[in-house]
Amino acid sequence: MAQLIPATSIQGSPPEVIRLFYLFKRLPEHVVVIQRLPALHGPGPDFLLRSDNRVLFLAVATTTPQEAERAGQLGLFGGEIRPLGEGEHERLTDFSHRTTLDLPAAILFPNLSQKQMGEPITTMATAVWVSKETLTPDRFTDWLDDQLSPPLTDQQIGHLREQFTPEVIVPAAFTVRQPIERHTAAELGRYLLDYDQEYALKLDLNLPETAQTTARDFQLRLINGVAGSGKSLIIIYRAHMLHQLFPRKRILVLTHNRALMYDLRRRYKDLSNEHLNNGKGGVQIYTFMGWCRHYWPKTETWHKLLSHRQRLELAMQIGHEQLRDTAVSEQMLLEEIDWYKDRLLFTREEYLAADRAGRGFALSPAMRHRLFDAITTYHERLQQRHLMDWGDVPRQLWQLWHNGAVALPHYDIILIDEAQFFAPLWFEIIKRILAPNTGHLFLVADASQGFLKRGQSWLASGLDVRGRVHRLCKSYRTTREILDFATLLYRRRLPDEDDDIVTPDLTHMPNGVLPVIIPLTSPQDEVTRVINEIRQLAQGGVPWRDILLIHASREEIGPILARVNRAFGVGTAVDPGQTDPKNQIRVCSLNAATGLESPIVFLMGAHELYEQEQSIRLADEERAELIRDNTRKLYMAITRAGQRLVITYVGPLPEMLTQPGSH
């Protein structure tokens, strides 16, 4: 079956075009059929067919037999009727002039027999006319092979796609794997969405305007892709395209961290040349928590959020008071608190009845009671101090909405980047703000980067994605060496892991330098070495914006920023979660790095992850869960790098970092 882009005919297509989709699906699988979006780009060919490196442009005539008969009697109607095929011929000719290439084209007449169609007028003979007799699966396949162009170069095909579907053009500034030579034919493909990406971009464009009776309350689509497969790019391109196609629909883009939000907003502005409307209508881009804050009712107090250090101290205090005689550590307590708050659980009874499968450690009924007491104490202590943690934000908003204290807006389209980090409660809120029966939810995710606990599935999050998943297997961000290193590390540490993991396709990936692993003796030496490496890069002409520092601990971000700014000048380095960076070095924690990318990445503090895993306080199940989470974090951090990766490690290198594939 051929690949059709979009997979179904676009909204408003005439019946003749819709019928042709069934014909095109019967073409061989190596054929790609792309439908033009006239609402975006004006008149032109209706379809571009590509078979290997040969192409053909098609215009579809909706002419009926009655209209064809009248067109043959122009003199009787005072010239009010245009000659048969004239409008379609003009569309093809105008487009051909823009491409500056002399390529074959055809006008399809699905309603007319050969007799009714007749022969083309001499001035329109440059396009082949095709009657309905030829538009059958067997005859059309044979006919097509004779009509395709001679083989074209990749550069010529890229040029045609730029003219036919300008929405697939990727600005050079949007990629971190930039070629040295900017204008060679071999590199042009990196600046266009590939066909799988374009297919994902254009899924489900027939958005309903009115409520329909369906088995689903809303339309749902999940794009599951490897790191660097263009998921964030698809989110931005789709938001922009849908806003052009449906200017009256309200569109919301959500992600989970501010650094990625800033990046999405900047890309959208660059792509659309328009400012975001984070008010009424148009496209809005927020973190989920930022969206909650924006719609927090003015009548309700927004309590200060406690810091990570305060959370740890409070968990240690409660653990010492209530769980000292158990194997539950303060980290386990915090994880259980987060798990509880991320769900629609509000009472002891609901917590005791909840399915904890995949939590990483089992609890007897008696221990569940004790954990719930500890969770309750934690919440009460926060209230006493007039504080809340991030898990309280969506819970309180949910309760305010449920009690009628706040009216939340409705959106026609919600697009979510890094959806693997969204909690079940978040999705419950998102489903409530989608327009009933007509809303469309579009998710992109990479299960290999998710820190969600084992057993957390899309279905457990309240989303039935069966039959609604499209996978992207090619990475366009990084090099073969870096992705191979990340994949090998992942598979060796998690050999039995297969939860929705998309295996990367390494074919045709560019080669680069091997990841560099630098062993050091102290954390102070680690920062000093990274600063020295940055100094050498700067002397070689590398701009600050091409450097990203990721540290395993959020507590180290402030000190690292201070040292880098002392070394290179105030303002040289920023935390991208706090400031929208310009030409500046970015420094962030491991948990805040998701969605970011950079030509050069320094991964620091990895020894802290390994030291956590070796703690004698960990039970076997807890250790396995920690190794799983840490492995996914490492994989995510490694695949942020577009060209070069440097890992610094304090202490003797563990076995996994002494394997072949690095130096």
XYZ file of C-alpha atoms in Angstrom:
663
model
C 0.000 0.000 0.000
C 1.308 3.447 -0.911
C 2.061 6.073 1.735
C -0.576 8.805 1.549
C 0.111 12.211 3.113
C -2.264 13.144 4.677
C -3.596 9.657 5.359
C -7.102 10.820 4.459
C -8.314 13.564 2.149
C -8.298 17.035 3.652
C -11.476 18.705 4.814
C -13.440 20.285 1.995
C -12.007 18.041 -0.717
C -14.500 17.348 -3.538
C -15.955 13.816 -3.795
C -13.755 13.098 -6.816
C -10.596 13.657 -4.742
C -11.940 11.519 -1.909
C -12.603 8.645 -4.340
C -9.075 8.898 -5.681
C -7.663 8.229 -2.202
C -9.013 4.692 -2.406
C -7.273 4.290 -5.762
C -3.955 5.684 -4.537
C -3.922 3.347 -1.530
C -3.716 0.419 -3.956
C -0.457 1.662 -5.459
C 2.816 -0.148 -4.527
C 4.306 0.594 -1.103
C 7.307 2.477 -2.511
C 4.982 5.165 -3.910
C 4.391 8.338 -1.872
C 1.276 10.397 -2.670
C 1.110 13.901 -1.184
C -2.013 16.065 -1.306
C -1.481 19.811 -1.523
C -3.135 22.087 1.058
C -4.707 24.815 -1.108
C -6.035 26.649 1.949
C -2.411 27.348 2.880
C -0.740 27.785 -0.494
C -3.383 28.646 -3.059
C -4.083 26.877 -6.381
C -1.694 24.305 -7.772
C -1.542 20.587 -8.521
C -3.754 18.505 -6.253
C -1.227 15.687 -5.827
C 2.474 14.939 -6.092
C 3.255 11.276 -6.754
C 6.770 10.044 -6.139
C 8.033 6.580 -6.996
C 11.674 6.296 -5.959
C 13.227 9.370 -7.623
C 10.587 9.771 -10.333
C 7.616 12.120 -9.952
C 4.299 13.098 -11.504
C 1.957 16.003 -10.742
C -1.797 15.495 -10.848
C -4.711 17.919 -11.082
C -8.216 16.585 -10.515
C -11.116 17.835 -12.629
C -14.575 17.613 -11.049
C -16.275 18.059 -14.407
C -19.537 16.113 -14.789
C -20.750 14.623 -18.106
C -23.327 17.413 -18.378
C -20.656 20.077 -17.883
C -18.388 18.366 -20.403
C -21.182 18.405 -22.972
C -21.779 22.107 -22.442
C -18.029 22.810 -22.615
C -18.084 21.271 -26.086
C -20.762 23.749 -27.129
C -19.072 26.975 -26.022
C -20.535 29.048 -28.859
C -24.069 28.366 -27.694
C -23.426 29.893 -24.268
C -21.710 33.116 -25.168
C -18.330 32.051 -23.798
C -19.583 31.721 -20.199
C -18.391 28.114 -20.009
C -14.620 27.553 -19.929
C -13.045 24.911 -22.174
C -12.726 21.463 -20.641
C -9.580 21.152 -18.509
C -8.586 24.801 -18.844
C -8.650 25.611 -15.103
C -6.672 22.488 -14.193
C -4.160 23.192 -16.968
C -3.603 26.723 -15.648
C -2.934 25.396 -12.138
C -0.361 22.938 -13.448
C 1.303 25.489 -15.733
C 1.605 28.166 -13.044
C 3.180 25.674 -10.667
C 5.563 24.395 -13.343
C 6.819 27.945 -13.913
C 7.576 28.296 -10.198
C 9.586 25.079 -10.102
C 11.606 26.000 -13.223
C 11.590 22.272 -14.054
C 9.855 20.685 -17.035
C 8.070 17.763 -15.370
C 5.211 15.518 -16.484
C 1.687 16.302 -15.332
C -1.747 14.810 -15.823
C -5.352 15.937 -15.440
C -7.628 13.242 -14.016
C -11.320 13.206 -14.990
C -12.914 10.700 -12.562
C -16.461 11.426 -13.840
C -15.808 11.229 -17.581
C -15.365 8.339 -19.969
C -12.859 8.573 -22.775
C -15.648 9.425 -25.174
C -17.097 12.149 -22.942
C -13.634 13.577 -22.264
C -12.424 13.678 -25.865
C -8.970 14.912 -26.789
C -7.241 17.869 -25.084
C -7.153 21.202 -26.854
C -3.810 21.725 -28.578
C -2.781 24.514 -26.178
C -3.317 22.158 -23.221
C -1.582 19.110 -24.653
C 1.365 19.475 -22.269
C -0.671 17.627 -19.600
C -1.961 14.112 -20.219
C -5.727 13.685 -19.854
C -6.941 10.593 -18.009
C -10.509 9.255 -18.166
C -12.323 7.169 -15.561
C -11.604 3.930 -17.449
C -7.912 4.288 -16.534
C -8.682 5.137 -12.899
C -8.899 1.539 -11.719
C -6.194 -0.119 -9.538
C -4.775 -2.405 -12.219
C -4.863 0.001 -15.161
C -3.718 3.054 -13.202
C -0.613 1.289 -11.817
C 0.476 0.271 -15.322
C -0.341 3.720 -16.703
C 1.589 5.489 -13.940
C 4.881 3.731 -14.648
C 4.880 5.123 -18.192
C 4.070 8.683 -17.100
C 6.587 9.295 -14.317
C 9.495 11.646 -14.926
C 13.055 10.484 -15.539
C 15.007 10.005 -12.269
C 15.653 13.289 -10.442
C 18.460 14.207 -8.078
C 17.804 14.552 -4.346
C 18.365 18.286 -4.741
C 15.686 18.537 -7.444
C 13.194 16.539 -5.383
C 13.924 18.722 -2.373
C 13.262 21.807 -4.489
C 9.928 20.361 -5.680
C 8.819 19.613 -2.120
C 9.705 23.146 -1.046
C 7.435 24.501 -3.783
C 4.618 21.975 -3.445
C 4.459 21.743 0.370
C 6.325 24.722 1.882
C 5.127 23.643 5.340
C 7.843 20.936 5.398
C 10.740 23.408 5.232
C 12.835 23.405 8.417
C 14.784 26.636 9.034
C 18.485 25.977 9.516
C 18.309 27.590 12.957
C 15.963 24.792 14.093
C 18.597 22.050 13.850
C 21.654 21.374 16.004
C 23.213 18.883 13.598
C 24.254 21.474 11.061
C 26.459 20.503 8.110
C 29.760 22.231 7.488
C 28.868 22.970 3.857
C 25.499 24.715 3.766
C 24.662 24.443 0.081
C 25.665 20.971 -1.071
C 22.973 18.693 -2.473
C 23.782 15.930 0.001
C 22.790 18.122 2.936
C 19.543 19.639 1.679
C 17.381 16.795 2.995
C 18.205 17.754 6.536
C 16.207 20.904 6.146
C 12.932 19.288 5.085
C 10.671 17.088 7.158
C 10.996 13.502 5.979
C 7.894 11.683 4.764
C 7.253 9.983 8.126
C 7.440 13.350 9.880
C 5.185 14.970 7.286
C 2.752 12.061 7.655
C 2.678 12.575 11.433
C 2.284 16.331 11.000
C -0.790 15.919 8.813
C -2.639 13.183 10.663
C -6.318 13.845 11.419
C -6.666 17.187 9.657
C -10.415 16.634 9.226
C -11.310 18.175 12.566
C -15.067 18.198 13.185
C -16.854 21.523 13.553
C -19.918 20.055 15.229
C -20.492 17.302 17.767
C -20.554 13.797 16.370
C -21.820 10.548 17.821
C -18.673 8.489 18.293
C -17.253 5.961 20.715
C -14.747 8.589 21.862
C -15.369 11.886 23.639
C -12.523 13.439 21.638
C -10.080 12.614 18.865
C -6.749 11.258 20.060
C -3.393 10.710 18.363
C -0.010 9.661 19.806
C 3.331 10.104 18.043
C 5.921 7.888 19.719
C 9.444 8.703 18.528
C 13.102 8.247 19.331
C 15.173 11.117 20.683
C 15.835 13.686 17.968
C 13.107 12.429 15.622
C 11.531 15.886 15.390
C 8.656 15.453 17.862
C 8.848 19.016 19.199
C 9.194 20.293 15.642
C 6.016 18.468 14.669
C 4.178 20.006 17.635
C 5.122 23.538 16.562
C 4.519 22.933 12.857
C 1.147 21.336 13.580
C 0.035 24.196 15.840
C 1.031 26.682 13.128
C -0.632 24.718 10.324
C -3.873 24.134 12.232
C -4.044 27.803 13.180
C -3.826 28.676 9.471
C -6.421 26.082 8.472
C -8.781 26.773 11.382
C -8.145 30.355 12.536
C -11.204 30.375 14.805
C -10.234 27.289 16.795
C -8.537 27.677 20.172
C -5.210 25.835 20.263
C -3.185 25.034 23.397
C 0.365 23.643 23.403
C 1.538 22.145 26.702
C 4.849 20.773 27.914
C 6.315 20.062 31.344
C 9.347 22.314 31.810
C 9.959 26.007 31.274
C 13.157 25.641 29.269
C 11.312 23.646 26.623
C 8.374 26.076 26.768
C 10.691 29.008 25.996
C 12.150 27.037 23.091
C 8.706 26.164 21.702
C 7.553 29.763 21.941
C 10.684 31.022 20.180
C 10.339 28.465 17.376
C 6.662 29.219 16.893
C 7.371 32.931 16.608
C 10.196 32.303 14.119
C 7.984 29.972 12.086
C 4.834 32.077 12.022
C 6.254 35.611 12.271
C 3.541 36.356 14.782
C 3.392 36.790 18.538
C 1.617 34.178 20.601
C -1.787 35.044 21.945
C -1.626 33.689 25.469
C -4.973 35.243 26.149
C -8.154 34.551 24.216
C -8.110 32.642 20.945
C -5.187 31.727 18.725
C -2.288 29.581 19.901
C -1.189 29.450 23.536
C 1.996 27.733 24.758
C 2.470 26.940 28.453
C 3.975 24.440 30.806
C 1.120 22.509 32.367
C 1.877 24.015 35.766
C 2.169 27.470 34.213
C -1.238 27.027 32.610
C -2.678 26.045 36.009
C -1.112 29.161 37.526
C -2.496 31.364 34.736
C -6.055 30.191 35.376
C -5.763 30.076 39.163
C -8.759 32.031 40.492
C -7.904 35.404 42.018
C -10.160 34.579 44.959
C -7.904 31.679 45.997
C -4.495 32.069 47.636
C -1.494 30.869 45.667
C 0.805 29.547 48.382
C 4.559 29.605 47.986
C 6.064 26.401 46.610
C 8.543 24.661 48.862
C 12.028 23.989 47.521
C 13.534 20.606 46.735
C 15.706 20.829 49.841
C 12.686 21.664 52.011
C 10.860 18.622 50.619
C 13.738 16.343 51.524
C 14.039 17.792 55.013
C 10.305 17.439 55.653
C 10.274 13.852 54.354
C 13.248 12.981 56.580
C 11.488 14.498 59.581
C 8.235 12.622 58.988
C 10.080 9.415 58.179
C 12.005 9.636 61.458
C 8.793 10.290 63.391
C 6.449 7.762 61.785
C 8.394 5.257 59.654
C 11.672 4.795 61.492
C 11.030 1.086 62.131
C 10.281 0.373 58.448
C 12.331 0.009 55.274
C 10.669 3.082 53.750
C 13.297 5.745 53.016
C 12.578 9.455 52.681
C 12.933 9.096 48.897
C 10.377 6.280 48.851
C 8.043 8.418 50.946
C 8.361 11.346 48.553
C 7.746 9.100 45.565
C 4.640 7.683 47.222
C 3.416 11.215 47.991
C 3.923 12.207 44.346
C 2.232 9.020 43.121
C -0.763 9.709 45.374
C -1.051 13.361 44.367
C -0.756 12.554 40.660
C -4.033 10.610 40.775
C -7.656 11.197 41.612
C -7.125 9.923 45.140
C -8.416 12.078 47.976
C -9.339 9.720 50.822
C -7.816 6.864 52.784
C -10.324 4.463 51.263
C -9.402 5.499 47.724
C -5.688 5.107 48.485
C -6.161 1.654 50.041
C -8.160 0.484 47.014
C -5.792 1.936 44.401
C -3.790 -0.414 42.176
C -0.088 0.099 42.979
C 1.172 -2.366 40.366
C 4.605 -1.378 39.118
C 5.406 0.930 42.045
C 8.759 -0.760 42.647
C 8.036 -1.751 46.243
C 5.083 -3.613 47.722
C 3.056 -2.506 50.750
C 0.989 -4.670 53.068
C -2.448 -3.330 54.073
C -1.022 -2.258 57.428
C 1.862 -0.422 55.757
C -0.576 1.308 53.413
C -2.356 2.722 56.420
C 0.947 3.959 57.841
C 1.993 5.494 54.524
C -1.327 7.281 54.248
C -0.843 8.664 57.766
C 2.598 9.936 56.711
C 1.136 11.488 53.534
C -1.539 13.187 55.618
C 1.088 14.530 58.027
C 3.118 15.860 55.104
C 0.090 17.703 53.741
C -0.827 19.125 57.151
C 2.710 20.420 57.732
C 2.593 22.212 54.372
C -0.712 23.822 55.279
C 0.654 24.936 58.635
C 3.553 26.665 56.870
C 1.294 28.105 54.136
C 3.248 26.153 51.530
C 2.417 23.699 48.780
C 4.425 21.492 46.450
C 3.962 21.130 42.703
C 1.730 18.090 43.132
C -0.788 20.240 45.012
C -1.277 22.651 42.093
C -3.359 20.450 39.733
C -5.118 18.783 42.701
C -6.310 22.085 44.078
C -7.299 23.355 40.620
C -9.254 20.142 40.032
C -11.100 20.558 43.332
C -11.797 24.244 42.664
C -13.212 23.357 39.243
C -15.198 20.431 40.668
C -16.703 22.703 43.353
C -17.563 25.410 40.824
C -15.043 27.926 42.197
C -13.285 28.320 38.848
C -14.420 28.174 35.219
C -11.727 26.717 32.984
C -11.574 27.555 29.260
C -12.335 25.072 26.504
C -9.905 24.344 23.672
C -10.591 22.811 20.296
C -7.060 21.419 19.957
C -4.508 20.519 22.633
C -1.000 19.425 21.641
C 1.322 17.971 24.290
C 5.099 17.721 23.969
C 6.988 15.212 26.162
C 3.657 13.622 27.098
C 5.416 10.733 28.860
C 5.932 13.029 31.851
C 2.277 13.992 32.253
C 0.516 12.499 35.282
C -2.922 10.832 35.184
C -4.501 13.756 37.044
C -3.070 16.182 34.478
C -4.743 14.220 31.703
C -8.030 14.245 33.600
C -7.908 18.034 33.670
C -6.872 18.177 30.010
C -9.821 15.989 28.992
C -12.177 18.387 30.797
C -10.889 21.442 28.934
C -11.157 19.833 25.500
C -14.258 20.888 23.582
C -16.802 18.077 24.122
C -17.109 15.662 21.177
C -15.134 17.870 18.786
C -11.862 18.284 20.706
C -8.593 16.889 19.376
C -5.730 15.723 21.613
C -2.338 15.257 19.928
C 0.522 13.764 21.982
C 4.199 13.260 21.216
C 6.332 11.127 23.500
C 9.459 9.009 23.862
C 8.943 6.148 26.289
C 12.716 5.633 26.609
C 12.983 9.066 28.259
C 10.008 8.766 30.601
C 10.622 8.746 34.323
C 7.144 7.372 34.938
C 7.048 4.318 37.158
C 6.877 0.813 35.793
C 3.304 -0.216 35.075
C 2.202 3.326 34.198
C 0.591 2.960 30.802
C -1.377 5.330 28.620
C -4.501 3.375 29.491
C -3.734 3.794 33.200
C -3.544 7.522 32.491
C -7.077 7.423 31.110
C -6.095 7.423 27.419
C -6.906 4.601 25.028
C -4.278 5.009 22.295
C -4.809 1.610 20.677
C -4.783 2.025 16.910
C -3.894 5.713 17.294
C -0.073 5.484 17.462
C 2.446 6.490 14.804
C 6.165 5.810 15.347
C 9.159 7.866 14.257
C 12.373 5.835 14.223
C 14.927 8.178 12.628
C 16.934 10.649 14.684
C 17.917 13.924 13.035
C 19.524 15.530 16.068
C 22.562 13.484 16.841
C 25.226 11.283 15.229
C 25.441 7.533 14.831
C 28.175 7.331 17.482
C 26.216 9.252 20.117
C 22.909 7.455 19.517
C 24.649 4.083 19.383
C 26.381 4.865 22.692
C 23.068 5.889 24.308
C 21.215 2.839 23.000
C 23.968 0.441 24.085
C 24.028 1.954 27.582
C 20.245 1.676 27.803
C 20.070 -1.945 26.643
C 22.911 -3.124 28.885
C 21.444 -1.556 31.991
C 17.838 -2.511 31.149
C 18.063 -5.674 29.037
C 14.443 -6.675 29.702
C 12.879 -3.269 29.114
C 10.428 -3.115 26.227
C 7.611 -0.792 27.327
C 6.640 1.044 24.125
C 10.330 1.621 23.339
C 10.934 2.696 19.740
C 14.125 1.147 18.379
C 16.154 3.840 16.592
C 16.975 3.399 12.925
C 20.733 3.999 12.608
C 20.896 3.674 8.814
C 21.964 6.770 6.877
C 22.860 8.607 10.085
C 25.921 10.853 9.812
C 29.097 9.784 11.520
C 30.801 11.945 14.106
C 33.284 11.771 16.924
C 32.972 9.211 19.709
C 31.623 10.403 23.067
C 34.428 11.466 25.423
C 34.471 10.219 29.036
C 36.754 12.126 31.419
C 37.500 10.548 34.844
C 38.257 13.046 37.634
C 39.072 12.946 41.322
C 36.738 15.582 42.825
C 33.618 17.638 42.024
C 35.758 20.796 42.079
C 38.044 19.320 39.442
C 34.979 18.377 37.412
C 33.798 21.983 37.100
C 37.353 23.242 36.495
C 37.858 20.741 33.678
C 34.555 21.656 32.011
C 35.435 25.375 32.179
C 38.798 24.638 30.562
C 37.080 22.659 27.809
C 34.642 25.521 27.214
C 37.506 28.012 27.031
C 39.163 25.916 24.324
C 35.893 25.652 22.384
C 35.390 29.425 22.562
C 38.915 29.985 21.270
C 37.965 27.764 18.331
C 35.007 29.999 17.501
C 32.186 27.963 19.051
C 29.360 30.333 20.120
C 28.088 30.162 23.700
C 24.598 29.108 22.548
C 26.009 25.839 21.165
C 27.045 24.629 24.635
C 24.738 22.905 27.127
C 25.842 21.789 30.602
C 23.663 19.164 32.295
C 24.277 18.166 35.916
C 22.622 15.242 37.692
C 21.848 17.377 40.768
C 19.654 20.473 40.718
C 21.516 21.660 43.842
C 24.700 22.115 41.790
C 23.220 24.368 39.095
C 23.663 27.600 41.077
C 27.326 26.993 41.974
C 28.169 25.931 38.396
C 26.498 29.046 36.973
C 28.478 31.204 39.385
C 31.814 29.630 38.427
C 31.157 29.768 34.672
C 30.113 33.425 34.887
C 33.195 34.268 36.943
C 35.370 32.604 34.322
C 33.791 34.172 31.210
C 31.863 37.219 32.396
C 28.531 37.962 34.036
C 25.599 36.734 31.948
C 27.628 34.273 29.873
C 25.681 31.335 31.353
C 22.015 31.063 32.338
C 19.549 28.478 33.590
C 17.180 28.007 30.594
C 14.366 27.160 32.995
C 14.610 30.619 34.548
C 15.643 32.753 31.559
C 14.952 32.515 27.858
C 18.579 32.220 26.637
C 20.063 34.214 23.782
C 23.719 33.614 22.820
C 24.468 32.114 26.247
C 25.730 28.871 27.720
C 22.836 26.883 29.168
C 23.215 25.133 32.523
C 20.415 22.923 33.813
C 19.681 19.877 35.921
C 19.046 16.431 34.510
C 15.315 16.632 35.209
C 15.075 19.995 33.437
C 16.971 18.959 30.291
C 14.197 17.026 28.570
C 13.280 18.522 25.214
C 16.450 20.613 25.001
C 19.196 20.099 22.432
C 22.605 21.496 21.666
C 25.511 20.808 19.291
C 27.811 20.245 22.308
C 26.704 18.721 25.615
C 28.647 18.241 28.838
C 27.033 15.684 31.153
C 28.251 16.186 34.711
C 27.569 14.536 38.068
C 26.834 11.089 36.637
C 28.713 9.582 39.588
C 25.909 10.752 41.880
C 23.423 8.539 40.054
C 25.637 5.481 40.378
C 26.307 6.199 44.052
C 22.552 6.350 44.707
C 22.138 2.926 43.127
C 24.790 1.386 45.387
C 23.179 2.525 48.656
C 22.854 -0.307 51.180
C 19.543 1.207 52.327
C 17.823 0.203 49.085
C 15.632 -2.861 48.847
C 16.078 -4.962 45.699
C 12.848 -3.691 44.117
C 13.687 -0.097 44.963
C 17.194 -0.471 43.524
C 15.842 -1.927 40.274
C 13.389 0.967 39.995
C 16.133 3.521 40.631
C 18.389 1.935 37.996
C 15.502 2.110 35.535
C 14.838 5.777 36.239
C 18.520 6.732 36.168
C 19.075 4.865 32.904
C 16.260 6.753 31.228
C 17.649 10.027 32.530
C 21.111 9.195 31.192
C 19.684 8.188 27.814
C 17.755 11.436 27.633
C 20.781 13.560 28.572
C 23.121 11.800 26.130
C 20.724 12.263 23.226
C 20.530 16.041 23.773
C 23.877 16.257 21.939
C 23.890 17.013 18.226
C 27.600 16.716 17.454
C 29.749 16.189 20.537
C 29.172 14.614 23.936
C 31.494 14.865 26.929
C 30.765 12.920 30.130
C 32.727 13.822 33.244
C 32.830 11.279 36.061
C 34.214 11.689 39.573
C 35.847 8.506 40.851
C 36.576 5.110 39.301
C 34.547 4.540 36.139
C 31.742 1.971 36.469
C 31.717 -0.946 34.057
C 29.060 0.547 31.808
C 31.261 3.566 31.050
C 34.368 1.532 30.293
C 32.771 -0.395 27.434
C 33.853 0.064 23.805
C 32.216 2.946 21.947
C 33.765 5.841 23.855
C 37.186 7.152 24.761
